Short mmCIF file of C-alpha atoms in Angstrom, two decimals:
data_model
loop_
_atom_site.label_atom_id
_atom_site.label_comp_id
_atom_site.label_asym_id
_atom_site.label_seq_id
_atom_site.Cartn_x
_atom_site.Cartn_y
_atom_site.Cartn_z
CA UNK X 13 -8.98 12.21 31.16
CA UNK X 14 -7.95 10.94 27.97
CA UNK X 15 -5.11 12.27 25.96
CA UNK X 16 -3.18 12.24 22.46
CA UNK X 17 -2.02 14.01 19.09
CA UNK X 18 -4.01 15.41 16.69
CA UNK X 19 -1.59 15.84 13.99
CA UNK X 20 -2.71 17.93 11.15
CA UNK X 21 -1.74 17.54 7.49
CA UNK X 22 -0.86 19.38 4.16
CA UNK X 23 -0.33 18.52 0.62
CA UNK X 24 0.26 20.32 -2.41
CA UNK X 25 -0.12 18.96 -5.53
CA UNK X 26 1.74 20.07 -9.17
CA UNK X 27 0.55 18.98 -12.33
CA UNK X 28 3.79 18.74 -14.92
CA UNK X 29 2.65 18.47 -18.58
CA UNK X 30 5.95 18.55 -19.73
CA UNK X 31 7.87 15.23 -20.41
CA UNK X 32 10.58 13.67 -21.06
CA UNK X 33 10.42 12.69 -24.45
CA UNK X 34 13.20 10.17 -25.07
CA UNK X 35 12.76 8.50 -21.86
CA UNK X 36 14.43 6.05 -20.94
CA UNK X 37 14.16 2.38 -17.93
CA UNK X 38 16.38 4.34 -14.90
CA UNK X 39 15.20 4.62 -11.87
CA UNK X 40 12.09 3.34 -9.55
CA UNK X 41 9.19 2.30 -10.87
CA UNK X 42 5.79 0.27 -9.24
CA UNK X 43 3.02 -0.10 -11.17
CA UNK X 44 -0.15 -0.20 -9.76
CA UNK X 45 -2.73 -2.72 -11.62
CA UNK X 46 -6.36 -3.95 -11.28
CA UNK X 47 -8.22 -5.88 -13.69
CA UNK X 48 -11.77 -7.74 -13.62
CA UNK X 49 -11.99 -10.98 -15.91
CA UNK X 50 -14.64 -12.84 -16.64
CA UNK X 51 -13.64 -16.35 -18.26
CA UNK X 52 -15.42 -19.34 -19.67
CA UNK X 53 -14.70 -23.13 -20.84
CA UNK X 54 -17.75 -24.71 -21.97
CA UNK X 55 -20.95 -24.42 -19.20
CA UNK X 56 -18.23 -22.89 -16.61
CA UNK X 57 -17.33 -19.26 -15.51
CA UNK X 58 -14.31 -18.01 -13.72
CA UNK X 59 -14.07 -15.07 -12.03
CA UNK X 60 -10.80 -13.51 -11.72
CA UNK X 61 -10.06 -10.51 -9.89
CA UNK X 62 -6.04 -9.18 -9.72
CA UNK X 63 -4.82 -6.38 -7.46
CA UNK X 64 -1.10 -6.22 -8.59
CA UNK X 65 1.88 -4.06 -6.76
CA UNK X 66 4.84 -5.05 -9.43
CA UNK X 67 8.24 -3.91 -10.10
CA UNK X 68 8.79 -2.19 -13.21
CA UNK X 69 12.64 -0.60 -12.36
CA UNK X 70 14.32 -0.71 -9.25
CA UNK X 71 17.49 1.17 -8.93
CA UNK X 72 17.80 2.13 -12.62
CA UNK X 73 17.09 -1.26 -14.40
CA UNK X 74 14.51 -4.14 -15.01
CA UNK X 75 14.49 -6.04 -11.64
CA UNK X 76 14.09 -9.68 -13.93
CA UNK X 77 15.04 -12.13 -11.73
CA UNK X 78 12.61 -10.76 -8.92
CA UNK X 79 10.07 -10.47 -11.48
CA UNK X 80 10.37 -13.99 -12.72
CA UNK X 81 10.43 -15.25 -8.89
CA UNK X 82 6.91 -13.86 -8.44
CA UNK X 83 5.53 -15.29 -11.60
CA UNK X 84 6.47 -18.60 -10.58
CA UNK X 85 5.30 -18.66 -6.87
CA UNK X 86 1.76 -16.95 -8.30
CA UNK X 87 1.07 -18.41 -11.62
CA UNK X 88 3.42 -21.50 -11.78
CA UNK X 89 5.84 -20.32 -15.04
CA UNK X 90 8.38 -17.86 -15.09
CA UNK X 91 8.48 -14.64 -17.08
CA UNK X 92 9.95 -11.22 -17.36
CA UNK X 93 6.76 -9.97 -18.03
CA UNK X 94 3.56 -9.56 -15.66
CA UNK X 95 1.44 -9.77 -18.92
CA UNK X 96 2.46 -12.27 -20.74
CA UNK X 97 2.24 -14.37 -17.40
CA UNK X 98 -1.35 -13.25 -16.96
CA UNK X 99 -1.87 -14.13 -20.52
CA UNK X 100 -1.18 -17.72 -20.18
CA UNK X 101 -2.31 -18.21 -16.95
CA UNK X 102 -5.79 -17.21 -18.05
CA UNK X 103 -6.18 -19.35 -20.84
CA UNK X 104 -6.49 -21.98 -18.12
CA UNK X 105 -9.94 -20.98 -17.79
CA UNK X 106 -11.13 -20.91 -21.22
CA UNK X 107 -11.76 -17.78 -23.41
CA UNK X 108 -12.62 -14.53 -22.31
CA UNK X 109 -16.72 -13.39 -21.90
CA UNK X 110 -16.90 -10.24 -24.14
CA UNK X 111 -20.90 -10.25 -24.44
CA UNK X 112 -23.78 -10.31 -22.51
CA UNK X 113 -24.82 -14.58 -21.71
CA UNK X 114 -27.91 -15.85 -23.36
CA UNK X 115 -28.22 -17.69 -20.38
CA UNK X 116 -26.77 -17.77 -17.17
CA UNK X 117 -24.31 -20.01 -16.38
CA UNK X 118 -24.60 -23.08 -13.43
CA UNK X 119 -23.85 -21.58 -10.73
CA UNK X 120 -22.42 -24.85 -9.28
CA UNK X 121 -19.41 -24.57 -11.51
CA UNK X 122 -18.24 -21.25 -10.58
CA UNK X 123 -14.53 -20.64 -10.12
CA UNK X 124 -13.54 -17.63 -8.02
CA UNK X 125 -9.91 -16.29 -8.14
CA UNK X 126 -7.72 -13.92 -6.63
CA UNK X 127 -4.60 -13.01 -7.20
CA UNK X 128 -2.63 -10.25 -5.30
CA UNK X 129 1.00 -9.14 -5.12
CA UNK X 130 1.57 -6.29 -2.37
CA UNK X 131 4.56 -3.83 -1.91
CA UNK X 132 5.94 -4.44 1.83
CA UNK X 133 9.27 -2.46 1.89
CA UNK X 134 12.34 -0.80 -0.63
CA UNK X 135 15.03 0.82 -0.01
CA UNK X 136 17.28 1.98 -2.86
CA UNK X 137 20.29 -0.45 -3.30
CA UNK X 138 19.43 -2.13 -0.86
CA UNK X 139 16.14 -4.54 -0.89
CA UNK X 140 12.65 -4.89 -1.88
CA UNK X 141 9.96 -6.50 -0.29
CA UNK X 142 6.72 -7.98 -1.17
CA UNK X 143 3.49 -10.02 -0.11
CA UNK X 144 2.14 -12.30 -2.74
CA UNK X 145 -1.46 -14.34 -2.40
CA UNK X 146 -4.11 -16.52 -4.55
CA UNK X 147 -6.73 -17.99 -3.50
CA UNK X 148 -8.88 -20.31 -6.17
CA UNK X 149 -12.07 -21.16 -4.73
CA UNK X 150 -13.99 -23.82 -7.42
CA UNK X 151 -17.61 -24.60 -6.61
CA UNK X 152 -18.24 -28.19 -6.21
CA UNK X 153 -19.08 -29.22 -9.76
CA UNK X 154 -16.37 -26.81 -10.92
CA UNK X 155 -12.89 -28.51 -13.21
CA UNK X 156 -10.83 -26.26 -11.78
CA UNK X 157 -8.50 -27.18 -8.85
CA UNK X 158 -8.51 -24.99 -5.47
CA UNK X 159 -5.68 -23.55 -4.50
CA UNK X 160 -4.84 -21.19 -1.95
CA UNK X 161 -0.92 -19.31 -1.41
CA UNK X 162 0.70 -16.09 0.89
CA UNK X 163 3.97 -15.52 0.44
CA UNK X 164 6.55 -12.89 1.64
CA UNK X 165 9.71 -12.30 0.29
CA UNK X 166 13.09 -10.47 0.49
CA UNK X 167 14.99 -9.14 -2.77
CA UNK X 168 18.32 -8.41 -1.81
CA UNK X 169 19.39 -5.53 -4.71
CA UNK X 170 22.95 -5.97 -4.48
CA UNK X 171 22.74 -9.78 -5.05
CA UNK X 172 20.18 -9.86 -7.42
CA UNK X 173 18.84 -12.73 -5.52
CA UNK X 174 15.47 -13.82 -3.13
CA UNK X 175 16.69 -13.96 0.66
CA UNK X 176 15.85 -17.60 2.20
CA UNK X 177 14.52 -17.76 5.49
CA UNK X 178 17.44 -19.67 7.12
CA UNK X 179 19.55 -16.76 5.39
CA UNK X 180 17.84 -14.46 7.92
CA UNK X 181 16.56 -16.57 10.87
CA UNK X 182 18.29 -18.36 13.14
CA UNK X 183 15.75 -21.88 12.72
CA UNK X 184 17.87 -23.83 14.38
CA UNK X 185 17.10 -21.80 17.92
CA UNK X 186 13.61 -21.31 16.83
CA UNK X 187 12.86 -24.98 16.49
CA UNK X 188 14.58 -25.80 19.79
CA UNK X 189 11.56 -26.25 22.54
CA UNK X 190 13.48 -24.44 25.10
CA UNK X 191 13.24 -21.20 22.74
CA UNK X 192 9.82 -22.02 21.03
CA UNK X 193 7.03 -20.24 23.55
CA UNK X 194 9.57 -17.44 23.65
CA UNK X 195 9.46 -17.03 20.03
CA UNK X 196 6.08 -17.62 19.59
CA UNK X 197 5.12 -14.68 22.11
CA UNK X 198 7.34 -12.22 20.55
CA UNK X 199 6.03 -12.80 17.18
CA UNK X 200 2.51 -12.94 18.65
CA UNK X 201 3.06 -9.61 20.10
CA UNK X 202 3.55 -8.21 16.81
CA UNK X 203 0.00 -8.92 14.99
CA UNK X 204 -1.65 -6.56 13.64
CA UNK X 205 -4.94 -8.02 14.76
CA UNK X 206 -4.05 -9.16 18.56
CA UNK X 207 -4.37 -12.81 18.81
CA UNK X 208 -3.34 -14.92 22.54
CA UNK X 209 -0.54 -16.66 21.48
CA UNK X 210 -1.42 -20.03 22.59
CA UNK X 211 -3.39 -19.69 19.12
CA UNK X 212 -0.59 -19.72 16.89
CA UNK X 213 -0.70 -21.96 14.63
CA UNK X 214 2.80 -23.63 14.34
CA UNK X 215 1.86 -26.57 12.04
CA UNK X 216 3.36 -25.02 9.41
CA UNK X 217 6.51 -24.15 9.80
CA UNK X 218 9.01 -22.55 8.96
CA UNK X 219 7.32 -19.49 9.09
CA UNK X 220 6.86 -17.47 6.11
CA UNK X 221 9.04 -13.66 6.50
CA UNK X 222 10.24 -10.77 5.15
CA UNK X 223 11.93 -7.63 5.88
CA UNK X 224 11.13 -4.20 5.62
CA UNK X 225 12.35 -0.44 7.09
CA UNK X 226 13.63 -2.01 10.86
CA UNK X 227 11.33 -5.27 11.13
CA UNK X 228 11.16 -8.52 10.58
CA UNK X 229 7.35 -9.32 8.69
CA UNK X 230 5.37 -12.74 9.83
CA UNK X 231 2.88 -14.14 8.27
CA UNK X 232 1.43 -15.99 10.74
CA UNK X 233 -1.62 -18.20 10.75
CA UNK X 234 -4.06 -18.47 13.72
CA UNK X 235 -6.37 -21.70 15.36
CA UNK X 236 -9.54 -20.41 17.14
CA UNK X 237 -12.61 -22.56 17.34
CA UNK X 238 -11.38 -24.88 14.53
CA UNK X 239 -11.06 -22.19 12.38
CA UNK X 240 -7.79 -20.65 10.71
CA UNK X 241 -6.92 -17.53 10.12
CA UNK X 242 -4.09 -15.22 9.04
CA UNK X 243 -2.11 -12.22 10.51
CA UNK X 244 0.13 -10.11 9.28
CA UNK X 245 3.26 -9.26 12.41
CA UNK X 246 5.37 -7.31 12.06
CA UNK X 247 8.30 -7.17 14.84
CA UNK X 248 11.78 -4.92 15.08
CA UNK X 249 14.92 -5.98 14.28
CA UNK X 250 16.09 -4.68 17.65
CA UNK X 251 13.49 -7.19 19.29
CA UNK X 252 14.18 -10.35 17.34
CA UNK X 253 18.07 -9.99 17.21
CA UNK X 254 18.20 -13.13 19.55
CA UNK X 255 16.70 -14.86 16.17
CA UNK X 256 18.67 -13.31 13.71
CA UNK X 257 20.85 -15.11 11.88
CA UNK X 258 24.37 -13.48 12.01
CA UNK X 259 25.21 -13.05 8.59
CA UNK X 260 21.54 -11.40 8.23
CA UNK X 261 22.74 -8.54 11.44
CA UNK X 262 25.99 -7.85 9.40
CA UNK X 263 23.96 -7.35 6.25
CA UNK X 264 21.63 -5.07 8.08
CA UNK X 265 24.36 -2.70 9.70
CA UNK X 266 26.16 -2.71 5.81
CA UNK X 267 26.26 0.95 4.59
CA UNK X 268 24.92 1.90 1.89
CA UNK X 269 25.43 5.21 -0.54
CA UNK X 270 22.74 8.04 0.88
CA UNK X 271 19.66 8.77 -0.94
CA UNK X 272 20.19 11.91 -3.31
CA UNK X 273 18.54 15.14 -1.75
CA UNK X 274 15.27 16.04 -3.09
CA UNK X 275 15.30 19.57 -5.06
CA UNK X 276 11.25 19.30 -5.60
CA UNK X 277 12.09 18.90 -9.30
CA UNK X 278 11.46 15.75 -11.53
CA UNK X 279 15.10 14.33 -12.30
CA UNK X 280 16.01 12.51 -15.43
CA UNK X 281 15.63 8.96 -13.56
CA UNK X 282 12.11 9.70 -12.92
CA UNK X 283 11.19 9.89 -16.33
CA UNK X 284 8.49 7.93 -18.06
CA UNK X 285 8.41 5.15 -20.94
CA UNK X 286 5.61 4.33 -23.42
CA UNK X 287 5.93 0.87 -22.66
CA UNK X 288 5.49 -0.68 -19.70
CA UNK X 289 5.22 -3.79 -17.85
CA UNK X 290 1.58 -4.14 -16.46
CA UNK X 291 -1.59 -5.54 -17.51
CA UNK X 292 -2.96 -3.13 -20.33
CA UNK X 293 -1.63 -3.27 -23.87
CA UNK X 294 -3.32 0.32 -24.86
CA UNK X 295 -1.05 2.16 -27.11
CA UNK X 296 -0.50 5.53 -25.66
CA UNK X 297 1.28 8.49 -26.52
CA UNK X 298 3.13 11.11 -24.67
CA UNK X 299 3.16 14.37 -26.23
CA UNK X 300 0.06 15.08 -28.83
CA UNK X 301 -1.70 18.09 -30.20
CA UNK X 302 -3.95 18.95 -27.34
CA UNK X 303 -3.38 17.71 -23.26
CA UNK X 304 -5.89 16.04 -21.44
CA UNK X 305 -7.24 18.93 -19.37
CA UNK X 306 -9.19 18.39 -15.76
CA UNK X 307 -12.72 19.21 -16.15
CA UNK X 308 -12.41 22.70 -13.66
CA UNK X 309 -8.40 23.53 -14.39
CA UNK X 310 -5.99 22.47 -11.74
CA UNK X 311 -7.86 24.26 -9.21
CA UNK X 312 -10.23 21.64 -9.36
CA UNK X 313 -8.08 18.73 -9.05
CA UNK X 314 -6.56 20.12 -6.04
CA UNK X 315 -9.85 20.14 -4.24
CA UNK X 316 -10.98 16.67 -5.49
CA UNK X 317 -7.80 15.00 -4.34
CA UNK X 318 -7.60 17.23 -0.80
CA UNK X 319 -11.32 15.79 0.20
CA UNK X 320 -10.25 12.25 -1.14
CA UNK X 321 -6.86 11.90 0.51
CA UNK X 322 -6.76 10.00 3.79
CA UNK X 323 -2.67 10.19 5.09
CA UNK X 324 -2.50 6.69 6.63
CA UNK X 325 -2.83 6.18 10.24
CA UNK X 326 1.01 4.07 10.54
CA UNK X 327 2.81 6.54 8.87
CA UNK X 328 0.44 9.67 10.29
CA UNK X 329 1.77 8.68 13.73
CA UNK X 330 5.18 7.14 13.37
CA UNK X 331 5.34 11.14 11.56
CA UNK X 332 6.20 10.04 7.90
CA UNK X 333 6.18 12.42 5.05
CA UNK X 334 7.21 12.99 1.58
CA UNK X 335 6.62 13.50 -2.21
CA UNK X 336 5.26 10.32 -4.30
CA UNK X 337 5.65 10.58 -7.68
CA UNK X 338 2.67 9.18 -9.83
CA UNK X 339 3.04 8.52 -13.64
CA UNK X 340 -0.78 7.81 -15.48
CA UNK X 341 -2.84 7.74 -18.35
CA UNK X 342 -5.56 9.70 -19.08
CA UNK X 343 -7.50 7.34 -21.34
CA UNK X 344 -9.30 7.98 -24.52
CA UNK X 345 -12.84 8.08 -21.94
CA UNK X 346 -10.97 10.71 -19.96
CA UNK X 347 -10.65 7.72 -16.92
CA UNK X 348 -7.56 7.26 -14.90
CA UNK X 349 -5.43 4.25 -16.07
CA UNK X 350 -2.29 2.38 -15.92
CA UNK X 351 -0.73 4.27 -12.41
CA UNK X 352 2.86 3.59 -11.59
CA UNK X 353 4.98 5.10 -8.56
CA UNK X 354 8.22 6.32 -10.18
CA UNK X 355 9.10 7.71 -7.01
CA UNK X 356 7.97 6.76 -3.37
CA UNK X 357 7.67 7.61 -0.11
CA UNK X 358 6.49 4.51 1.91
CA UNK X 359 4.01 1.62 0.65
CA UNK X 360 1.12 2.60 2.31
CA UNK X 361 1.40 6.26 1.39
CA UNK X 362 2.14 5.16 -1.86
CA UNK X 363 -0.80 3.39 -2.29
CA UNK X 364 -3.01 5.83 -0.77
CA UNK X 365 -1.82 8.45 -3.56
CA UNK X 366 -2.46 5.66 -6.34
CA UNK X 367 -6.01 5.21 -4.52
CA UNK X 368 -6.57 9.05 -4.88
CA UNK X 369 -5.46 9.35 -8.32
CA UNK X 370 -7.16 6.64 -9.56
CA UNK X 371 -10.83 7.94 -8.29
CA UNK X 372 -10.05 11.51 -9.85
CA UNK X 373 -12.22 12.04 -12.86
CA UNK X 374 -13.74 14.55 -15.09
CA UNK X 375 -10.77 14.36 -17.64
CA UNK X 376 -10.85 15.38 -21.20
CA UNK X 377 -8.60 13.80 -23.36
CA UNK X 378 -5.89 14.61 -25.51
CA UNK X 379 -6.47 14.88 -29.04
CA UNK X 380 -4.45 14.34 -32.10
CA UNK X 381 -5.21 14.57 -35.10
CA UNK X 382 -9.11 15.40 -33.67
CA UNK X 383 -9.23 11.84 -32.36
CA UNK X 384 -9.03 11.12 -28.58
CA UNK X 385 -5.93 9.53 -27.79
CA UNK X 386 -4.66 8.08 -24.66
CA UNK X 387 -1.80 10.33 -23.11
CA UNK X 388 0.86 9.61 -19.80
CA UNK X 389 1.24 12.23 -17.26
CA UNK X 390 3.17 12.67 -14.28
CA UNK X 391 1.68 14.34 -11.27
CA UNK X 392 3.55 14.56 -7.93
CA UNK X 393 1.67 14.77 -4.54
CA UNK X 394 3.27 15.95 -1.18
CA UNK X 395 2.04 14.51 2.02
CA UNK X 396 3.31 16.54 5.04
CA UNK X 397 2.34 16.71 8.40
CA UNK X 398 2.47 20.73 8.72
CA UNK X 399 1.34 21.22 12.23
CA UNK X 400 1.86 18.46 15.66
CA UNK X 401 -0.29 19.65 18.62
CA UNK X 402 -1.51 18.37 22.13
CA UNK X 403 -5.11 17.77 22.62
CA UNK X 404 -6.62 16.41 25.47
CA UNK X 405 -10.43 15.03 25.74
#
C-alpha cells in the first residue's frame, strides 16, 4: 500500500485600480521579460530568443553594480540598463527583420541564440541570487561565433558586491584527493535529475555555485556515453558545512532586521514607476480616463487564473505560501505586457504567478482621450495551502 499528502490549495485574487501616483524606486522589484528577434546582416538570419529574470530594486534602490555584473558575464559590456545592453548586443547581428522576406534566407547561415537570466534566491538585506546562460549556436556557413555560458552567482546586499567561490567554499579541501569522491557524492546527491556520481564531470573546475534559502546551488556538468550534460544540485548548508568556508558560516548565522508583517495591504514601497528597466520602451500611463476592464468583470479573471494556476510541486510540499505582488500593463491590444514582481514569495511561485498573468486575456484597454492607451496595474495573488490531509492508495 502506497501512501502520501494530498495537499489542497487556495488563492484569492484582488484587483487594485488605484495607484500610487507619484511613485517612486523603493522597494523589490523583478521584472519578468521575453522577447522574439529576428535579425539580419546581409544573406544571414539570427534568431534570438531572451527569457530575462532582472533586478529592477532590491531593498529600496537600483541594485547597479549587480546589474552591470550580469551584463558583462551575458553580453560582454557593462551597463545599468538591461536595454540598452540588449540594444548593442543586437546590432551584432545586423538590423532587425520588420517585413515579410522576399525570399528565404540560406538556411546554412542560421544563427540561433539564447539568452536567459533566472531568479535562484533573495532575501531582503541580505542576498540575491541568480542563474545566467547563452548559448549561440551558428550553422556552419554562419559569421557568427558559437558560444555557450551558465553561470550562478551570489549578491551579497550589504556589500554591494558578487560573492567569489573561494569566499564561500573551502577549495582548498575540495581539491585535496583525500576529500574529492566525498565531495563529489554529496554534491551528486543533490541533482535534480539523479546522475551516478562516477559521471561527474570534474574537468572543469572550480565548480560554478550559488546560494539560496539554506543551500548551497551546483551547477554541475555530467559525462555519459561521450556526451555532456548539465544539472542543476542543490545541497543544504547543514550538509556541506565540512566545505564551507568559515567566513561564509559566520556570514550565514549574521542576523539580520525581520521582514515587516504583512497587513494584506499594498505599502508605499510597493508602489509602481512609469519607467522601468526591461526590454520594452512603450510609453505607458498610469491613471487615464477609462481602466482597462477584464472582458467578464473580476469574476471572470478569478476563474481564468484559478484553472490556469499550477502551485509548484517544491514549494507545494516543502508547504510554502504567500502573496506575490504583480505590477503589468495592459497594452493598447488589451495583451498582458511588461510583468514585474514588486513583491515575492519564492522564485518558483513567483514565476508561476507571472506565467498565469501573462496568459490572462480578454482585456479592454484604457482610453484617454478616446484613444487606447497602454495602462500599469497591480494585481496581487495569494497562494495558500488551505487544507493538509492523509490519503492512502
Amino acid at each position: 500500500m502506497k501512501t502520501g499528502y494530498k495537499r489542497l490549495f487556495l488563492f484569492v485574487v484582488t484587483l487594485l485600480t488605484t495607484l500610487c501616483a507619484d511613485a517612486q524606486h523603493k522597494g523589490y522589484e523583478v521584472g519578468y521579460d521575453r522577447a522574439h528577434y529576428f535579425y539580419q546582416m546581409g544573406d544571414e538570419l539570427s534568431i534570438i530568443d531572451m527569457d530575462m529574470e532582472w533586478p529592477r530594486r532590491l531593498d529600496g534602490a537600483q541594485v547597479e553594480p549587480l546589474c552591470r555584473y550580469m551584463t558583462k558575464e551575458l553580453f560582454g559590456e557593462e551597463d545599468v540598463s538591461l536595454k540598452a545592453a540588449t540594444d548593442k548586443y543586437l546590432k551584432r547581428f545586423g538590423q532587425p527583420v520588420n517585413q515579410a522576406f522576399g525570399t528565404m534566407p540560406d538556411d546554412s547561415k542560421y544563427c540561433h541564440v539564447a539568452i536567459g537570466s533566472k531568479l535562484i534566491g533573495y532575501e531582503s538585506g541580505r542576498y540575491v541570487s541568480f542563474q545566467l546562460t547563452l548559448m549561440q549556436q551558428p550553422e556552419p556557413a554562419s559569421s557568427q561565433q558559437p558560444r555557450q555560458m551558465s553561470k550562478l552567482l551570489t549578491y551579497d546586499l550589504a556589500s554591494g558586491r558578487v560573492m567569489a567561490i573561494d569566499e564561500m567554499l573551502r577549495l582548498r579541501r575540495i581539491n585535496d584527493v583525500f576529500y574529492r569522491d566525498h565531495f563529489v557524492l554529496c554534491i551528486a546527491s543533490g541533482a535534480l535529475i539523479k546522475e551516478e556520481p562516477d559521471n561527474v564531470d570534474v574537468s572543469n573546475w572550480p565548480l560554478d555555485v550559488c546560494y539560496a534559502d539554506g543551500y548551497m546551488v551546483f551547477d554541475l556538468g555530467f559525462k555519459e556515453t561521450n556526451q555532456l550534460h548539465n544539472s542543476i544540485a542543490m545541497v543544504s548548508c547543514e550538509k556541506m558545512d565540512f566545505y564551507l568556508d568559515t567566513k561564509f558560516k559566520k556570514w550565514l548565522k549574521t542576523a539580520f532586521a525581520p521582514k515587516a508583517e504583512e497587513d494584506g495591504s499594498l505599502g508605499f514601497s510597493e508602489s509602481i514607476s512609469e519607467q522601468e528597466n526591461g526590454l520594452s520602451d512603450e510609453a505607458c500611463v498610469i491613471f487615464t480616463d477609462t481602466m482597462p476592464q477584464f472582458d467578464g468583470g473580476l469574476e471572470a479573471l478569478v476563474r481564468q487564473i484559478s484553472t490556469s494556476l499550477r502551485y509548484p510541486e517544491m514549494d507545494f510540499y516543502l508547504e510554502r505560501e504567500g502573496k506575490v505582488v504583480l505590477a503589468y500593463v495592459v497594452e493598447k491590444n488589451g495583451m498582458v505586457g511588461d510583468v514585474a514582481v514588486i513583491k515575492g514569495v519564492t522564485p518558483t511561485i513567483d514565476r508561476e504567478a507571472v506565467r498565469v498573468l501573462r496568459s490572462v486575456c480578454c482585456w479592454k484597454p484604457g482610453m484617454k482621450d478616446g484613444k487606447p492607451v497602454a495602462v500599469k496595474q497591480v494585481i496581487p495573488i495569494l497562494f495558500k495551502l488551505s487544507e493538509i490531509q492523509f490519503e492512502s492508495k
